[in-house]
Amino acid sequence: MGKKAANDNVRVMVRIRPFNKKEIEEVGGIPTCTLECISDTQITCINPENPDITDSFPFDCIFWSMPPDQVRAPIPVADQPDVYKQVGVPQLESMFDGYNGCIFAYGQTSSGKTHSMMGYAGKGRGVNPRLCEELFQRIEDSKQKTVAPGSTETSYTVKVSFLEIYNEKVQDLLLGKGKGLNLKIIQDPKRGPVVKDLSEHVVTTWDEVEKLLDKGMETRSVAATAMNDTSSRSHAVVQISLDMEDSLGSVGGKKIARPRRSRANLVDLAGSEKVSKSKVEGAGLKEAIGINQSLTCLGRVIDGLIDGKTHVPYRDSVLTCLLSDSLGGNSRTTMLAALSPAAINYEETMSTLRYAARARKIVNKVKVNEDPAAALIRGLQEELAKMKQSVVSGDIEGLRIALGQGGEIGDLTGAIAMRSEEIEEMVAKVQLLEEREQEEEAVREEKWAVERQQIEEKHARELEAIKAEQEELGRAKLALEEEHEKLQTEVDAKRKIVMLDRLRQGGQVTKQKQQALQSQQDTDARSKKLKRDMLFNRFRNLSHKARYADYEQQHIPEQEADAAGLVATMESQLEALQQRVADLQAFDPNRDYAAEGVEGAMIPTTEVVFEGPLCDMCMEQPAQFRCLENPCCGDLYCVWCDANQHRAGPNRLHERTPLVAPCECCGAREAEIICPGCNNAQLCTICDDRKHGRHSRGAIVAVPCEFCGLRDAEMNCADCPCNLCMACDELKHRADKRQGHRRNRVPVAQLAPVKPSMPVARSRYPDAPPAPPGLRTTQVWAKNPYPDVRAQEVAMISPPTSAPPVASQVRTPYVQAAPSASLARQLDAQDGVMDG
Ligand code: ADP
Ligand code: MG
């Protein structure tokens, strides 16, 4: 009797692949594993971001394929033969029993589906090649067994097809590239879904199958993605059909056989992929969308089956259409869920696990694919064979039980004969039934052809509509692209403007910065120069002072001698003058002294007029230089004498100075301020204002000579209110009628009171020490604009010293040289001329 359809749950197994090179290189070691195997039927997925979140799933079998040096599990590492043993062998056995079967590998891209299903040559062969090889092995074994007497002879026919579903189109992979494209799937009432015009290759050995598989794999659509160098871009299905016929002998001269047929779909699905991760574009993106769509459809079918919906959307995709028998139909189905252990794939892994867990709830209705009439005859045949066996062995009791009645041998033989007749009748009926069924089959086929025609037409219409929609979409896309381009151009232009603005601003900022830097550098350079000049001037003045001090020290006796000489000269001059006065008093204009022969009666008529200090050498030109060197120290020279006489000889290297006292800081302007805090440094008001802010300072109260206005006064005349320099005193004051005036050689500062006609001593600072008595002071407060510079520079000049008493702050004349010997000689000579 034909067996009834039995319930059979989809078996779901899970395989965890090892970490691949990329995953290891990315983290520079073994990455975090998101999977934990609890037993060979339980797996836990751990959320890498929060390890407290875990999900456990039960499955029919877990294959832990990670090597122990990556992550260990409490179950042995499963390699390709182990997977085949659990996945492939039961399928093979049920194929021989006449059941349809299906193995499909599901999982994200690069999780090891193709590796498990197809594998690679040698030990790495996957389920498909192993199953095919063992199929022929078993056929061979079965042939060997039938050689034994009394055994049933079975003939086998194996056919192989290989197809792929690429972009929702079925393609035959065994006809070569460009052939067998766009095949249709039709529903065969007996065989279930079949691909129309799919080539079926009858094979008799494993070698033949291997060649076909290799050919198919070559044609299969694969491409490199960011996640898998040989990513399968299509769902590949190897279909193996096994036709078996058990020869049951003959009844009434007619051979009775028991035909069975089984078919296995070995499916390597394309991987679900996150486009963001696989980074596919263009055609790859279209493929990815197609793949993901058909997998979503598969998910919907699974959900529909679990929920017991009356309408399961098999027709929504080519894949589900083809697998409609394998899921919820007449098929022993195994799902192999391939998983990546990397934490980075946690989301996809969880999605696969949920998918697989749902698929496990699908219940298929399986039955042996055999002819019902042949099954009935086979049952009777088996019964008869048993009876005959009982007769031969004399097992009357067994025979009675088989026939279901008591009685003697004769009765039993009669019963057997009756049964034989019954069988013959039955065979005749079966034949009748078969004929009828064939007729019905023809009618059905006709009907089916009409239906098919209608479906094809409907498909064609749908295709047209889709194409029209595609064209519409294409046009919309073009319009969008144009708009995008336009916008992009605008954005680019705006970006350029912004960039230019930024560059301009940047340039300005740079320019400002450069200017600031330049001015800072200039200030630094100026301040350095000033500092250097200041130090230089200070050093020069100090060395001058030291030299003068030495000179004075050395020349005091000489000066005393000079002074004595001068006194003697003056006395003799006085004498001569007194003589002259006497002569003049005695002079009688009415007398003709020449006629009388009186000698020496000449009266001077010319007066020497001095308008400024004269050159000590020519005594004619205004003096412009003072020699600072010993032995002519203090002598004044005009430009001509300085160049031609003074410096023409060995005095060439003598240092000279202009007749004004220079500021010790800038060296260029005349000094007006004296600072006791800086070792009596003499400064011009500008340098004082700008750089010298710390110390109290006094005015330079040196009084200029009232005759020349250039040199400091060194003399005070007691008989006329004149402050004179030594030279003017000698050359002008005494040459004048004021020869007899008494003069004091005292420091000017000690003169009192100072006349209002004197230059005003200035003190610009309120904290300046009081001016010497008799000097009028003007107080002007000026805010110091450079406090820092000033403090530093002043500090460099010299440390502040306590201010000396006011009297000593008074500047001594710039040069306190005594009239030189040469000057004395000149004066003598002049006097002599005059006298003469
Ligand atoms: P899928 O078909 O799921 O996209 P593949 O089967 O092509 O992925 O596997 C991707 C890569 O991972 C291949 O290089 C394959 O050799 C390797 N791989 C997958 N599973 C295993 C495994 N169990 N052991 C070793 N390598 C594996
Ligand atoms: Mg693959």
Coordinates of C-alpha atoms in Angstrom, one line a residue, residues 340-835:
S340 CA 30.5 34.8 10.7
P341 CA 31.8 34.9 14.3
A342 CA 33.2 38.5 14.0
A343 CA 31.6 41.1 16.3
I344 CA 31.5 43.5 13.4
N345 CA 28.9 41.2 11.8
Y346 CA 26.8 40.9 15.0
E347 CA 23.6 42.4 13.4
E348 CA 23.8 40.1 10.4
T349 CA 24.6 37.1 12.5
M350 CA 21.6 37.8 14.8
S351 CA 19.3 38.2 11.7
T352 CA 20.5 34.9 10.3
L353 CA 20.0 33.1 13.6
R354 CA 16.4 34.5 13.9
Y355 CA 15.7 33.5 10.3
A356 CA 17.1 30.0 10.9
A357 CA 15.2 29.6 14.1
R358 CA 11.9 30.5 12.3
A359 CA 12.7 28.1 9.5
R360 CA 13.0 25.3 12.0
K361 CA 9.3 25.6 12.7
I362 CA 8.3 24.7 9.1
V363 CA 6.7 21.4 8.8
N364 CA 6.8 19.6 5.5
K365 CA 4.5 16.8 4.4
V366 CA 6.8 14.1 2.9
K367 CA 5.9 11.0 1.1
V368 CA 7.6 8.5 -1.1
N369 CA 7.3 9.4 -4.7
E370 CA 5.9 6.3 -6.2
D371 CA 3.0 5.2 -8.3
P372 CA 0.0 4.4 -5.9
A373 CA -1.0 1.4 -8.0
A374 CA 2.5 0.1 -8.2
A375 CA 2.6 0.6 -4.4
L376 CA -0.5 -1.6 -4.0
I377 CA 0.8 -4.3 -6.2
R378 CA 4.1 -4.1 -4.4
G379 CA 2.3 -4.7 -1.1
L380 CA 0.4 -7.7 -2.4
Q381 CA 3.5 -9.0 -4.0
E382 CA 5.4 -8.8 -0.8
E383 CA 2.5 -10.5 1.0
L384 CA 2.5 -13.4 -1.6
A385 CA 6.2 -13.7 -1.4
K386 CA 5.9 -14.1 2.4
M387 CA 3.2 -16.7 2.0
K388 CA 5.3 -18.7 -0.5
Q389 CA 8.2 -18.6 1.9
S390 CA 6.0 -20.0 4.6
V391 CA 4.8 -22.8 2.4
V392 CA 8.4 -23.7 1.4
S393 CA 9.5 -23.6 5.1
G394 CA 6.5 -25.5 6.3
D395 CA 5.5 -22.6 8.5
I396 CA 1.8 -23.4 8.5
E397 CA 1.1 -21.2 11.4
G398 CA 2.7 -18.2 9.7
L399 CA 0.8 -19.0 6.6
R400 CA -2.5 -19.1 8.5
I401 CA -1.8 -15.8 10.1
A402 CA -0.8 -14.3 6.7
L403 CA -4.1 -15.5 5.2
G404 CA -6.0 -14.6 8.3
Q405 CA -7.8 -18.0 8.6
G406 CA -7.6 -21.5 10.0
G407 CA -7.8 -24.8 8.0
E408 CA -5.8 -27.6 6.5
I409 CA -3.0 -27.5 4.0
G410 CA -5.3 -28.2 1.2
D411 CA -7.4 -25.3 2.2
L412 CA -4.4 -23.1 2.5
T413 CA -3.1 -24.1 -1.0
G414 CA -6.5 -23.2 -2.3
A415 CA -6.4 -19.9 -0.5
I416 CA -3.0 -19.2 -2.0
A417 CA -4.4 -20.0 -5.4
M418 CA -7.3 -17.7 -4.7
R419 CA -4.9 -15.0 -3.6
S420 CA -3.0 -15.4 -6.8
E421 CA -6.1 -14.9 -8.8
E422 CA -7.0 -12.0 -6.6
I423 CA -3.6 -10.5 -7.5
E424 CA -4.1 -11.1 -11.1
E425 CA -7.5 -9.4 -10.9
M426 CA -5.9 -6.6 -9.1
V427 CA -3.2 -6.2 -11.7
A428 CA -5.9 -6.1 -14.4
K429 CA -7.7 -3.5 -12.4
V430 CA -4.5 -1.6 -11.9
Q431 CA -3.8 -1.7 -15.5
L432 CA -7.3 -0.3 -16.1
L433 CA -6.7 2.3 -13.5
E434 CA -3.4 3.2 -15.1
E435 CA -4.9 3.6 -18.4
R436 CA -7.6 5.8 -16.9
E437 CA -5.1 7.8 -15.1
Q438 CA -3.1 8.3 -18.3
E439 CA -6.2 9.6 -19.9
E440 CA -6.8 11.9 -17.0
E441 CA -3.1 12.9 -17.1
A442 CA -3.5 13.9 -20.7
V443 CA -6.6 16.0 -19.9
R444 CA -4.7 17.6 -17.0
E445 CA -1.7 18.2 -19.2
E446 CA -3.9 19.9 -21.7
K447 CA -5.6 22.0 -19.0
W448 CA -2.2 22.8 -17.5
A449 CA -0.9 23.9 -20.9
V450 CA -3.8 26.3 -21.2
E451 CA -3.2 27.5 -17.7
R452 CA 0.5 27.8 -18.5
Q453 CA -0.3 29.8 -21.6
Q454 CA -2.4 32.1 -19.5
I455 CA 0.3 32.5 -16.9
E456 CA 2.9 33.2 -19.5
E457 CA 0.7 35.8 -21.1
K458 CA 0.0 37.4 -17.7
H459 CA 3.8 37.4 -17.0
A460 CA 4.4 39.0 -20.4
R461 CA 1.9 41.7 -19.6
E462 CA 3.4 42.2 -16.2
L463 CA 6.8 42.4 -17.8
E464 CA 5.6 45.0 -20.2
A465 CA 4.2 47.0 -17.4
I466 CA 7.4 46.7 -15.5
K467 CA 9.4 47.7 -18.5
A468 CA 7.2 50.7 -19.0
E469 CA 7.7 51.6 -15.4
Q470 CA 11.4 51.1 -15.7
E471 CA 11.5 53.4 -18.7
E472 CA 9.5 56.0 -16.7
L473 CA 11.8 55.6 -13.8
G474 CA 14.8 55.9 -16.2
R475 CA 13.4 59.2 -17.5
A476 CA 12.8 60.4 -13.9
K477 CA 16.3 59.3 -13.0
L478 CA 17.7 61.2 -15.9
A479 CA 15.8 64.3 -14.9
L480 CA 17.0 63.9 -11.4
E481 CA 20.5 63.4 -12.5
E482 CA 20.3 66.6 -14.6
E483 CA 18.9 68.5 -11.6
H484 CA 21.6 67.0 -9.4
E485 CA 24.2 68.1 -11.9
K486 CA 22.8 71.6 -12.0
L487 CA 22.7 71.8 -8.2
Q488 CA 26.2 70.3 -8.0
T489 CA 27.5 73.1 -10.4
E490 CA 25.8 75.7 -8.2
V491 CA 27.2 74.2 -5.1
D492 CA 30.6 74.0 -6.6
A493 CA 30.4 77.7 -7.7
K494 CA 29.3 78.7 -4.2
R495 CA 32.0 76.5 -2.6
K496 CA 34.6 78.3 -4.9
I497 CA 33.3 81.7 -3.7
V498 CA 33.5 80.6 -0.1
M499 CA 37.0 79.2 -0.7
L500 CA 38.1 82.4 -2.4
D501 CA 36.7 84.5 0.5
R502 CA 38.5 82.3 2.9
L503 CA 41.7 82.5 1.0
R504 CA 41.3 86.3 0.8
Q505 CA 40.6 86.6 4.5
G506 CA 43.5 84.2 5.1
G507 CA 45.7 86.4 2.9
Q508 CA 44.7 89.5 4.8
V509 CA 45.2 87.8 8.1
T510 CA 48.6 86.6 6.9
K511 CA 49.4 90.1 5.6
Q512 CA 48.4 91.6 9.0
K513 CA 50.4 89.0 10.8
Q514 CA 53.4 89.7 8.6
Q515 CA 53.0 93.4 9.2
A516 CA 52.7 92.9 12.9
L517 CA 55.7 90.6 12.8
Q518 CA 57.7 93.1 10.7
S519 CA 56.8 96.0 13.0
Q520 CA 57.8 93.8 16.0
Q521 CA 61.1 93.0 14.3
D522 CA 61.6 96.6 13.5
T523 CA 60.9 97.6 17.1
D524 CA 63.3 94.9 18.3
A525 CA 65.9 96.0 15.8
R526 CA 65.5 99.6 16.8
S527 CA 65.6 98.8 20.5
K528 CA 68.7 96.7 20.0
K529 CA 70.4 99.5 18.0
L530 CA 69.4 102.1 20.6
K531 CA 70.7 99.9 23.3
R532 CA 73.9 99.4 21.5
D533 CA 74.3 103.1 20.7
M534 CA 73.5 104.0 24.3
L535 CA 76.1 101.6 25.6
F536 CA 78.6 102.8 23.1
N537 CA 78.0 106.4 23.9
R538 CA 78.1 105.8 27.5
F539 CA 81.3 103.9 27.2
R540 CA 82.8 106.6 25.1
N541 CA 81.8 109.4 27.5
L542 CA 83.1 107.4 30.4
S543 CA 86.4 106.8 28.7
H544 CA 86.6 110.5 27.8
K545 CA 85.9 111.5 31.4
A546 CA 88.5 109.1 32.6
R547 CA 91.0 110.5 30.1
Y548 CA 90.2 114.1 31.1
A549 CA 90.6 113.2 34.7
D550 CA 94.0 111.6 34.0
Y551 CA 95.0 114.6 31.9
E552 CA 94.0 117.1 34.6
Q553 CA 95.8 115.1 37.2
Q554 CA 99.0 115.1 35.0
H555 CA 98.8 118.7 34.0
I556 CA 98.0 120.4 37.2
P557 CA 101.7 121.4 37.8
E558 CA 101.8 122.4 34.1
Q559 CA 98.7 124.4 34.5
E560 CA 100.0 126.0 37.6
A561 CA 103.1 126.9 35.7
D562 CA 101.0 128.1 32.8
A563 CA 98.9 130.2 35.2
A564 CA 102.1 131.6 36.8
G565 CA 103.4 132.3 33.3
L566 CA 100.2 133.9 32.4
V567 CA 100.2 136.0 35.5
A568 CA 103.7 137.0 34.7
T569 CA 102.7 137.8 31.2
M570 CA 99.7 139.7 32.3
E571 CA 101.8 141.6 34.8
S572 CA 104.3 142.5 32.1
Q573 CA 101.4 143.4 29.8
L574 CA 99.9 145.4 32.5
E575 CA 103.2 147.1 32.9
A576 CA 103.4 147.7 29.2
L577 CA 99.9 149.0 29.2
Q578 CA 100.4 151.2 32.2
Q579 CA 103.4 152.4 30.3
R580 CA 101.2 153.0 27.3
V581 CA 98.5 154.7 29.4
A582 CA 101.2 156.9 30.8
D583 CA 102.4 157.5 27.3
L584 CA 98.9 158.3 26.1
Q585 CA 98.2 160.6 29.0
A586 CA 101.4 162.3 28.2
F587 CA 100.5 162.3 24.5
D588 CA 100.0 165.8 23.1
P589 CA 98.2 165.8 19.8
N590 CA 99.5 169.2 18.9
R591 CA 103.1 168.1 19.1
D592 CA 104.9 166.8 16.0
Y593 CA 106.7 164.0 17.6
A594 CA 108.2 162.8 14.4
A595 CA 109.6 166.1 13.6
E596 CA 110.9 166.1 17.2
G597 CA 112.4 162.6 16.7
V598 CA 110.4 161.0 19.6
E599 CA 110.2 157.1 19.1
G600 CA 107.3 154.6 19.9
A601 CA 104.6 157.2 20.1
M602 CA 102.0 155.1 18.2
I603 CA 98.4 154.7 19.3
P604 CA 96.5 151.4 18.5
T605 CA 93.5 152.1 16.3
T606 CA 92.1 148.6 15.5
E607 CA 90.0 146.6 17.8
V608 CA 89.7 142.8 17.4
V609 CA 86.0 141.7 17.2
F610 CA 85.2 138.1 18.2
E611 CA 81.8 136.9 17.2
G612 CA 82.2 133.3 18.2
P613 CA 84.9 130.9 19.3
L614 CA 87.7 131.0 16.9
C615 CA 89.8 128.2 15.7
D616 CA 92.7 128.0 18.2
M617 CA 95.0 127.4 15.3
C618 CA 94.2 130.1 12.6
M619 CA 92.4 132.3 15.0
E620 CA 90.3 133.5 12.1
Q621 CA 87.7 130.9 11.3
P622 CA 84.9 130.0 13.8
A623 CA 85.9 126.9 15.7
Q624 CA 83.8 123.7 15.0
F625 CA 85.7 120.9 16.6
R626 CA 87.4 120.3 19.9
C627 CA 90.2 117.8 20.1
L628 CA 89.8 115.3 22.8
E629 CA 93.3 113.9 22.7
N630 CA 96.3 114.7 24.8
P631 CA 98.4 116.9 24.2
C632 CA 96.1 119.2 22.3
C633 CA 93.2 118.3 24.4
G634 CA 90.6 121.1 24.5
D635 CA 91.9 122.9 21.5
L636 CA 89.3 124.2 19.1
Y637 CA 89.7 123.8 15.4
C638 CA 87.9 125.2 12.4
V639 CA 87.2 122.7 9.6
W640 CA 90.1 123.8 7.5
C641 CA 92.8 123.7 10.3
D642 CA 91.4 120.5 11.6
A643 CA 91.7 118.8 8.2
N644 CA 94.9 120.4 7.1
Q645 CA 96.9 121.1 10.2
H646 CA 95.6 119.3 13.2
R647 CA 95.1 116.0 11.6
A648 CA 97.7 116.4 8.9
G649 CA 100.5 115.4 11.2
P650 CA 100.8 112.8 13.9
N651 CA 97.5 114.1 15.5
R652 CA 95.7 112.4 12.6
L653 CA 94.1 109.9 14.9
H654 CA 93.0 112.3 17.6
E655 CA 89.5 112.0 18.5
R656 CA 87.4 115.1 18.0
T657 CA 84.0 116.1 19.1
P658 CA 81.6 118.7 17.9
L659 CA 81.3 121.7 20.2
V660 CA 78.0 120.7 21.6
A661 CA 77.8 118.0 24.4
P662 CA 76.0 115.0 22.8
C663 CA 73.2 113.0 24.4
E664 CA 74.8 109.9 25.9
C665 CA 72.0 107.8 24.7
C666 CA 71.4 108.8 21.0
G667 CA 74.7 110.5 20.5
A668 CA 73.0 112.8 18.0
R669 CA 71.2 115.5 20.0
E670 CA 72.5 117.9 22.6
A671 CA 72.2 116.7 26.2
E672 CA 69.9 118.6 28.3
I673 CA 69.1 116.3 31.3
I674 CA 71.4 114.8 33.8
C675 CA 70.6 111.7 35.7
P676 CA 72.3 111.1 39.0
G677 CA 70.7 107.6 39.2
C678 CA 72.6 106.7 36.0
N679 CA 76.0 107.9 37.0
N680 CA 75.2 111.4 35.9
A681 CA 74.4 110.3 32.4
Q682 CA 73.6 113.2 30.2
L683 CA 70.6 112.8 27.9
C684 CA 68.7 114.8 25.4
T685 CA 65.0 115.4 26.3
I686 CA 63.8 113.0 23.7
C687 CA 65.9 110.1 24.9
D688 CA 65.0 111.0 28.4
D689 CA 61.3 111.0 27.6
R690 CA 61.4 107.8 25.6
K691 CA 63.8 105.6 27.4
H692 CA 64.8 107.0 30.7
G693 CA 61.9 106.7 33.1
R694 CA 63.0 105.4 36.3
H695 CA 65.3 107.8 38.0
S696 CA 64.8 111.3 39.2
R697 CA 67.0 113.6 37.2
G698 CA 68.0 117.2 37.3
A699 CA 68.5 119.8 34.7
I700 CA 71.9 120.5 33.2
V701 CA 72.6 123.8 34.7
A702 CA 75.8 124.3 33.0
V703 CA 75.7 127.8 31.8
P704 CA 77.0 128.5 28.4
C705 CA 79.6 131.1 27.8
E706 CA 77.8 134.4 27.1
F707 CA 80.4 135.3 24.5
C708 CA 80.5 132.2 22.3
G709 CA 77.3 130.5 23.5
L710 CA 78.9 127.2 22.6
R711 CA 81.2 126.3 25.4
D712 CA 80.2 126.1 29.1
A713 CA 81.1 129.1 31.1
E714 CA 84.0 128.7 33.4
M715 CA 84.6 132.2 34.5
N716 CA 82.6 134.8 36.1
C717 CA 83.6 138.3 35.8
A718 CA 83.3 140.2 39.1
D719 CA 83.1 143.7 37.4
C720 CA 80.6 142.9 34.7
P721 CA 77.9 140.4 34.8
C722 CA 79.5 137.9 32.4
N723 CA 79.8 134.2 32.5
L724 CA 82.5 133.2 30.2
C725 CA 84.3 130.3 28.9
M726 CA 88.0 130.3 29.3
A727 CA 88.8 130.9 25.7
C728 CA 86.3 133.8 25.3
D729 CA 87.6 135.2 28.5
E730 CA 91.1 135.1 27.2
L731 CA 90.4 136.2 23.7
K732 CA 87.4 138.5 23.9
H733 CA 86.7 139.7 27.4
R734 CA 90.2 140.6 28.3
A735 CA 91.0 141.8 24.8
D736 CA 88.3 144.3 25.3
K737 CA 88.4 147.3 27.4
R738 CA 87.5 145.1 30.3
Q739 CA 91.0 143.9 30.7
G740 CA 91.1 145.2 34.2
H741 CA 88.0 143.4 35.3
R742 CA 88.4 140.9 38.0
R743 CA 87.5 137.3 37.2
N744 CA 86.7 134.3 39.2
R745 CA 87.7 130.9 38.1
V746 CA 85.0 129.1 39.9
P747 CA 82.5 126.4 38.8
V748 CA 79.6 128.1 37.3
A749 CA 77.1 126.3 39.4
Q750 CA 78.4 127.9 42.5
L751 CA 77.8 131.4 41.1
A752 CA 74.9 133.1 42.7
P753 CA 72.5 134.5 41.8
V754 CA 72.1 133.3 38.2
K755 CA 71.0 135.9 36.0
P756 CA 67.6 135.7 34.3
S757 CA 69.3 135.9 31.0
M758 CA 70.7 132.4 31.6
P759 CA 69.2 129.5 29.8
V760 CA 66.4 128.1 31.8
A761 CA 67.2 124.9 33.6
R762 CA 64.5 122.4 32.9
S763 CA 63.2 119.6 35.0
R764 CA 60.4 117.7 33.4
Y765 CA 59.7 115.4 36.3
P766 CA 58.0 116.2 39.6
D767 CA 60.2 113.9 41.5
A768 CA 63.4 115.5 40.2
P769 CA 65.7 116.9 42.8
P770 CA 65.3 120.7 43.3
A771 CA 67.3 122.7 40.9
P772 CA 70.3 124.5 42.2
P773 CA 69.4 127.8 44.0
G774 CA 68.8 130.6 41.7
L775 CA 67.7 128.5 38.7
R776 CA 64.2 128.8 37.5
T777 CA 62.6 125.5 36.8
T778 CA 59.7 124.6 34.6
Q779 CA 57.9 121.4 35.4
V780 CA 56.4 119.6 32.6
W781 CA 54.9 116.2 33.2
A782 CA 55.0 113.9 30.3
K783 CA 53.6 110.4 30.4
N784 CA 56.1 107.8 29.6
P785 CA 54.9 105.8 26.6
Y786 CA 57.4 103.0 26.8
P787 CA 57.7 101.9 30.4
D788 CA 59.1 98.5 29.6
V789 CA 61.7 99.4 27.1
R790 CA 62.8 102.3 29.3
A791 CA 63.1 100.2 32.4
Q792 CA 65.2 97.6 30.7
E793 CA 67.5 100.0 28.9
V794 CA 68.1 102.1 31.9
A795 CA 68.9 99.0 33.9
M796 CA 71.4 98.2 31.3
I797 CA 73.1 101.5 31.5
S798 CA 74.0 101.1 35.1
P799 CA 72.4 100.1 38.3
P800 CA 70.7 103.0 40.1
T801 CA 72.9 104.6 42.6
S802 CA 71.8 106.9 45.4
A803 CA 71.5 110.4 44.1
P804 CA 74.5 112.5 45.1
P805 CA 73.9 115.9 46.8
V806 CA 72.3 118.4 44.6
A807 CA 75.4 120.6 44.3
S808 CA 77.4 117.8 42.8
Q809 CA 74.6 117.0 40.4
V810 CA 75.3 120.2 38.7
R811 CA 77.1 119.5 35.6
T812 CA 80.6 120.6 35.4
P813 CA 81.5 122.2 32.2
Y814 CA 81.7 119.9 29.3
V815 CA 85.4 120.4 29.0
Q816 CA 87.3 121.9 31.8
A817 CA 90.5 122.2 30.0
A818 CA 92.8 125.0 31.1
P819 CA 93.9 127.3 28.3
S820 CA 96.5 125.3 26.5
A821 CA 100.1 126.3 26.3
S822 CA 99.7 127.0 22.6
L823 CA 96.8 129.3 23.2
A824 CA 98.8 131.1 25.9
R825 CA 101.6 131.5 23.4
Q826 CA 99.2 132.8 20.8
L827 CA 97.8 135.3 23.3
D828 CA 101.3 136.3 24.2
A829 CA 102.2 136.7 20.6
Q830 CA 99.0 138.8 20.0
D831 CA 99.7 140.9 23.0
G832 CA 103.2 141.3 21.7
V833 CA 101.9 142.4 18.3
M834 CA 99.5 144.7 20.0
D835 CA 102.1 145.9 22.3

